[in-house]
Short mmCIF file of C-alpha atoms and ligand atoms in Angstrom, two decimals:
data_model
loop_
_atom_site.label_atom_id
_atom_site.label_comp_id
_atom_site.label_asym_id
_atom_site.label_seq_id
_atom_site.Cartn_x
_atom_site.Cartn_y
_atom_site.Cartn_z
CA MET A 148 35.44 -12.10 -42.49
CA SER A 149 37.94 -12.63 -39.54
CA ILE A 150 36.96 -11.68 -36.04
CA ARG A 151 39.81 -9.13 -35.89
CA ALA A 152 38.79 -7.51 -39.22
CA ARG A 153 35.17 -7.20 -38.13
CA ALA A 154 36.11 -5.78 -34.77
CA GLU A 155 38.51 -3.23 -36.35
CA ARG A 156 35.98 -2.10 -38.86
CA HIS A 157 33.85 -0.79 -36.15
CA LEU A 158 36.32 0.89 -33.94
CA THR A 159 36.06 4.59 -33.63
CA VAL A 160 38.73 6.97 -32.23
CA ASP A 161 37.98 8.68 -28.96
CA HIS A 162 39.34 12.15 -27.77
CA ALA A 163 42.56 10.64 -26.45
CA GLY A 164 43.04 9.01 -29.85
CA SER A 165 42.68 5.37 -28.61
CA ALA A 166 40.24 2.96 -30.46
CA VAL A 167 36.99 2.23 -28.65
CA ALA A 168 34.15 0.06 -29.72
CA ASP A 169 30.91 1.54 -31.18
CA GLN A 170 28.72 1.17 -28.25
CA SER A 171 25.55 2.66 -29.89
CA VAL A 172 24.47 -0.64 -31.50
CA LYS A 173 24.69 -2.95 -28.43
CA ALA A 174 21.63 -4.62 -26.95
CA ASP A 175 20.08 -3.07 -23.79
CA TRP A 176 20.27 -6.32 -21.59
CA SER A 177 18.37 -4.68 -18.71
CA ALA A 178 15.41 -3.88 -20.96
CA TYR A 179 15.56 -7.36 -22.41
CA ALA A 180 15.60 -8.89 -18.89
CA ALA A 181 12.10 -7.87 -17.97
CA ALA A 182 10.62 -10.05 -20.87
CA TYR A 183 13.35 -12.59 -21.16
CA ASP A 184 11.85 -15.47 -19.28
CA LEU A 185 8.42 -14.99 -20.69
CA LEU A 186 9.55 -15.77 -24.24
CA SER A 187 12.17 -18.29 -23.06
CA LYS A 188 9.48 -20.23 -21.54
CA HIS A 189 7.43 -20.24 -24.78
CA ASN A 190 10.34 -20.91 -27.12
CA PRO A 191 10.77 -24.67 -27.66
CA GLU A 192 14.33 -24.07 -29.14
CA TYR A 193 15.32 -22.34 -25.95
CA GLN A 194 13.88 -25.16 -23.90
CA LYS A 195 15.65 -27.72 -26.04
CA ILE A 196 19.05 -26.36 -25.04
CA LEU A 197 18.12 -26.29 -21.42
CA SER A 198 17.04 -29.79 -21.64
CA ASP A 199 20.31 -30.82 -23.32
CA PHE A 200 22.44 -29.04 -20.71
CA GLU A 201 20.44 -30.87 -17.93
CA LEU A 202 20.93 -34.26 -19.65
CA PHE A 203 24.70 -33.41 -19.97
CA LEU A 204 24.95 -32.52 -16.39
CA SER A 205 23.20 -35.75 -15.24
CA GLN A 206 25.70 -37.86 -17.28
CA ILE A 207 28.93 -36.30 -15.70
CA THR A 208 30.64 -36.58 -12.30
CA SER A 209 29.32 -33.73 -10.20
CA PRO A 210 31.58 -30.82 -10.77
CA GLN A 211 32.75 -28.87 -7.55
CA VAL A 212 32.84 -25.45 -9.03
CA ILE A 213 30.46 -24.29 -11.81
CA TYR A 214 30.52 -20.87 -13.59
CA ASP A 215 27.59 -19.67 -15.56
CA ILE A 216 29.16 -16.91 -17.65
CA GLY A 217 26.74 -14.27 -19.05
CA GLY A 218 24.27 -16.22 -17.08
CA GLY A 219 21.41 -13.60 -17.70
CA THR A 220 18.25 -14.41 -15.69
CA GLY A 221 19.91 -17.54 -14.37
CA ASN A 222 18.08 -20.34 -16.26
CA TYR A 223 21.24 -22.39 -16.63
CA THR A 224 22.31 -21.57 -13.14
CA GLN A 225 19.08 -22.86 -11.92
CA ILE A 226 19.53 -26.26 -13.56
CA ALA A 227 23.12 -26.51 -12.35
CA ALA A 228 22.19 -25.60 -8.70
CA ARG A 229 19.29 -28.09 -8.73
CA VAL A 230 20.94 -30.98 -10.53
CA CYS A 231 24.23 -30.59 -8.64
CA PRO A 232 23.20 -29.45 -5.00
CA ASP A 233 26.59 -29.98 -3.61
CA SER A 234 28.39 -27.92 -6.16
CA ASN A 235 29.30 -24.27 -5.84
CA VAL A 236 27.71 -22.39 -8.67
CA CYS A 237 28.59 -18.98 -9.62
CA LEU A 238 26.50 -16.80 -11.81
CA ALA A 239 28.60 -14.08 -13.50
CA GLU A 240 26.57 -11.45 -15.19
CA PRO A 241 27.66 -7.77 -15.88
CA ASP A 242 24.18 -6.43 -16.45
CA PRO A 243 22.23 -5.12 -13.34
CA GLY A 244 18.85 -5.82 -14.71
CA MET A 245 19.65 -9.35 -15.72
CA ILE A 246 21.38 -10.25 -12.44
CA ALA A 247 18.62 -8.77 -10.50
CA ALA A 248 16.09 -10.98 -12.24
CA ALA A 249 18.31 -13.97 -11.41
CA ARG A 250 18.70 -13.11 -7.81
CA ALA A 251 15.01 -12.74 -7.34
CA LYS A 252 14.34 -16.03 -9.11
CA LEU A 253 16.96 -18.17 -7.51
CA ALA A 254 16.80 -16.72 -3.96
CA ALA A 255 15.82 -20.27 -2.48
CA PHE A 256 19.19 -21.80 -3.49
CA ASP A 257 21.96 -21.67 -0.93
CA ASN A 258 24.71 -22.95 -3.44
CA ILE A 259 24.74 -20.04 -5.71
CA ARG A 260 26.79 -16.94 -5.50
CA TYR A 261 26.70 -13.85 -7.88
CA GLU A 262 29.40 -11.87 -9.55
CA ASN A 263 28.08 -8.73 -11.11
CA ARG A 264 31.07 -8.58 -13.67
CA ALA A 265 32.05 -9.31 -17.18
CA LEU A 266 34.02 -12.43 -18.00
CA GLU A 267 37.24 -10.25 -18.70
CA ASP A 268 36.98 -8.99 -15.23
CA ILE A 269 36.93 -12.33 -13.42
CA ASP A 270 40.29 -13.15 -11.83
CA ALA A 271 40.08 -16.75 -10.68
CA PRO A 272 42.29 -18.78 -12.96
CA GLY A 273 42.14 -22.64 -12.96
CA THR A 274 39.21 -22.64 -10.59
CA ALA A 275 36.26 -24.00 -12.56
CA ASP A 276 35.41 -27.65 -13.13
CA LEU A 277 32.58 -26.68 -15.58
CA ILE A 278 31.70 -23.52 -17.33
CA VAL A 279 28.36 -23.00 -19.04
CA CYS A 280 28.28 -20.03 -21.33
CA VAL A 281 25.08 -19.70 -23.54
CA HIS A 282 24.36 -17.01 -26.15
CA ALA A 283 26.80 -14.56 -24.60
CA LEU A 284 30.13 -14.90 -26.28
CA TYR A 285 28.95 -13.35 -29.53
CA ALA A 286 28.12 -10.13 -27.68
CA MET A 287 31.39 -9.73 -26.02
CA THR A 288 34.23 -7.62 -27.23
CA ALA A 289 37.12 -9.61 -28.80
CA PRO A 290 35.43 -13.19 -28.55
CA GLU A 291 38.85 -14.94 -29.41
CA GLN A 292 40.32 -13.37 -26.28
CA ARG A 293 37.22 -14.22 -24.37
CA LEU A 294 37.58 -17.94 -25.33
CA THR A 295 41.04 -17.77 -23.95
CA ASP A 296 39.55 -16.20 -20.78
CA LEU A 297 37.14 -19.10 -20.52
CA ARG A 298 40.09 -21.59 -21.07
CA ARG A 299 42.13 -19.86 -18.27
CA LEU A 300 39.15 -19.97 -15.85
CA LEU A 301 38.92 -23.79 -16.19
CA ARG A 302 41.26 -26.15 -14.31
CA PRO A 303 43.15 -28.36 -16.82
CA GLY A 304 40.73 -31.03 -18.01
CA GLY A 305 37.72 -28.90 -16.97
CA VAL A 306 34.82 -28.63 -19.22
CA LEU A 307 33.22 -25.76 -21.25
CA TYR A 308 29.56 -26.19 -22.32
CA LEU A 309 29.27 -23.48 -24.93
CA VAL A 310 26.44 -22.24 -27.08
CA ASP A 311 26.80 -19.38 -29.29
CA LEU A 312 24.61 -17.48 -31.78
CA GLY A 313 26.65 -17.50 -34.91
CA ARG A 314 24.38 -16.67 -37.84
CA LEU A 315 22.59 -13.37 -38.58
CA MET A 316 19.50 -13.08 -36.48
CA ASP A 317 16.57 -13.12 -38.83
CA VAL A 318 13.90 -11.53 -36.65
CA THR A 319 11.25 -12.07 -39.19
CA ASP A 320 11.84 -15.87 -39.39
CA TRP A 321 11.86 -16.11 -35.62
CA ARG A 322 8.65 -14.03 -35.21
CA SER A 323 6.70 -16.26 -37.51
CA TYR A 324 8.22 -19.49 -36.05
CA LEU A 325 7.23 -18.49 -32.62
CA PHE A 326 3.86 -17.06 -33.62
CA SER A 327 2.77 -20.20 -35.26
CA HIS A 328 4.08 -22.26 -32.31
CA LEU A 329 2.11 -20.07 -29.81
CA LYS A 330 -1.01 -20.02 -31.98
CA LYS A 331 -1.06 -23.79 -31.90
CA GLU A 332 -0.56 -23.94 -28.07
CA HIS A 333 -2.54 -21.00 -26.89
CA GLY A 334 -4.91 -19.93 -29.77
CA LEU A 335 -4.69 -16.64 -31.72
CA ALA A 336 -5.66 -14.45 -28.73
CA GLY A 337 -3.12 -16.17 -26.57
CA ALA A 338 -0.37 -15.82 -29.16
CA LEU A 339 -1.07 -12.09 -29.61
CA ARG A 340 -1.14 -11.53 -25.83
CA ILE A 341 2.12 -13.20 -25.44
CA PHE A 342 3.74 -11.40 -28.29
CA TRP A 343 2.59 -8.05 -26.96
CA GLN A 344 3.94 -8.87 -23.52
CA GLY A 345 7.30 -9.84 -25.03
CA ARG A 346 7.54 -7.03 -27.61
CA GLU A 347 10.83 -5.81 -26.01
CA ILE A 348 12.37 -9.05 -27.11
CA ALA A 349 11.69 -8.41 -30.83
CA LYS A 350 12.99 -4.89 -30.29
CA GLN A 351 16.24 -6.09 -28.73
CA ASN A 352 16.71 -8.83 -31.34
CA THR A 353 16.50 -6.12 -34.02
CA VAL A 354 19.27 -4.32 -32.23
CA ILE A 355 21.27 -7.62 -32.07
CA ARG A 356 20.83 -8.19 -35.82
CA ARG A 357 22.01 -4.60 -36.52
CA ALA A 358 25.02 -5.09 -34.19
CA GLN A 359 25.96 -8.41 -36.01
CA LYS A 360 25.69 -6.60 -39.43
CA LYS A 361 27.97 -3.92 -38.20
CA GLY A 362 30.53 -6.39 -36.93
CA VAL A 363 30.08 -5.27 -33.40
CA TYR A 364 28.64 -8.67 -32.48
CA TRP A 365 30.39 -11.76 -33.67
CA THR A 366 28.89 -13.84 -36.48
CA HIS A 367 30.64 -17.17 -37.33
CA SER A 368 30.13 -20.49 -39.02
CA ASP A 369 30.53 -23.76 -37.11
CA ALA A 370 33.94 -24.27 -38.54
CA GLU A 371 35.00 -20.69 -37.47
CA ILE A 372 33.88 -21.10 -33.82
CA ALA A 373 35.55 -24.59 -33.80
CA ALA A 374 38.90 -23.00 -35.07
CA ALA A 375 38.62 -20.24 -32.46
CA ALA A 376 38.01 -22.72 -29.63
CA THR A 377 40.97 -24.79 -30.84
CA ALA A 378 43.19 -21.81 -30.90
CA ALA A 379 42.23 -21.00 -27.36
CA GLY A 380 43.55 -24.32 -26.05
CA LEU A 381 40.25 -26.19 -25.99
CA GLU A 382 39.72 -29.77 -27.21
CA ILE A 383 36.34 -30.14 -28.81
CA ILE A 384 34.50 -33.26 -27.53
CA ARG A 385 31.11 -32.64 -29.17
CA GLN A 386 29.71 -30.07 -31.60
CA ASP A 387 26.36 -29.62 -32.91
CA THR A 388 24.30 -27.01 -34.67
CA VAL A 389 21.23 -26.01 -32.54
CA TYR A 390 18.57 -23.15 -32.27
CA ARG A 391 17.12 -23.87 -35.65
CA GLY A 392 20.53 -23.62 -37.26
CA TYR A 393 21.40 -20.21 -35.83
CA SER A 394 23.71 -21.39 -33.03
CA ASP A 395 26.62 -23.81 -32.39
CA LEU A 396 26.83 -26.00 -29.40
CA LEU A 397 30.41 -27.07 -28.44
CA ILE A 398 31.44 -29.14 -25.44
CA CYS A 399 35.24 -28.65 -24.93
CA ARG A 400 37.88 -29.91 -22.48
CA ALA A 401 40.64 -27.45 -21.34
CA LEU A 402 43.98 -28.80 -22.49
CA PRO A 403 46.77 -28.60 -19.72
C1 SAM B 1329 21.21 -13.38 -24.63
S1 SAM B 1329 21.76 -13.25 -22.93
C2 SAM B 1329 21.90 -14.89 -22.39
C3 SAM B 1329 21.65 -15.26 -20.96
C4 SAM B 1329 21.74 -16.68 -20.55
N1 SAM B 1329 22.98 -17.24 -20.86
C5 SAM B 1329 20.71 -17.54 -21.27
O1 SAM B 1329 21.01 -18.25 -22.30
O2 SAM B 1329 19.47 -17.51 -20.89
C6 SAM B 1329 23.48 -12.69 -23.09
C7 SAM B 1329 24.00 -12.17 -21.70
O3 SAM B 1329 25.36 -12.04 -21.90
C8 SAM B 1329 25.86 -10.97 -21.04
N2 SAM B 1329 27.13 -10.45 -21.46
C9 SAM B 1329 27.47 -9.52 -22.43
N3 SAM B 1329 28.77 -9.22 -22.44
C10 SAM B 1329 29.33 -10.09 -21.53
C11 SAM B 1329 30.71 -10.13 -20.97
N4 SAM B 1329 31.74 -9.56 -21.52
N5 SAM B 1329 30.91 -11.01 -19.93
C12 SAM B 1329 29.88 -11.82 -19.39
N6 SAM B 1329 28.60 -11.66 -19.87
C13 SAM B 1329 28.31 -10.77 -20.88
C14 SAM B 1329 24.62 -9.98 -21.18
O4 SAM B 1329 24.77 -9.00 -20.02
C15 SAM B 1329 23.51 -10.87 -21.28
O5 SAM B 1329 22.88 -11.10 -19.99
#
């Protein structure tokens, strides 16, 4: 189903008669924030994407201005600020809980600034040499337009490192994958302890799945996200399937 059709299916009409998105099925990112880094640390697939981003950064000319859009607790910002100490890194994150966790974690860096706002509210056209946006686009309203916002934020020739959850989140599949990994690494008691500490993650992932099924969050195939990126004026340099087949990684250049 097209992005527009999915979005329209879940619009309701407010008192003034205008269409508004159904907010009731969106993830609570602040609740997610408290346990986010615990499970990220223990999820090898999350770590693989971090490593890929670090390798990518080490292979390009150091960008002057880097944006981390929907940067969450700042794990990609941290890599950017460390690998590119002379770059200005901006973490843009609308959720107060997520950005508070990032600020606390990254306090030692002096090349990071924070924007507590959504992508659609950033007004800085043509300023970014590099944008990283990981697992955030699917959760935004009107992702096709948000891709255009990302394109607009980049200078011509600037690069977008984009990872997006495209397939339906299978919470049971992830739970058994992570549990067997944790059991191998930490034993049964250790795995149970980490699962208990990170129980909010499973809860929020269930909400994400519900939002995907209702069409509030975007699901896409690799071909669909590639078509949307191309339509937004982005030239795809590299595309891979990552995160156990659930997500797409695209590295794109902004066309002039
Ligand atoms: C699953 S987290 C990903 C965090 C981080 N990028 C990472 O991979 O660790 C998704 C993030 O997208 C953010 N987000 C949701 N809608 C957004 C929007 N319109 N603009 C920017 N960020 C948004 C949420 O607040 C949340 O922190």
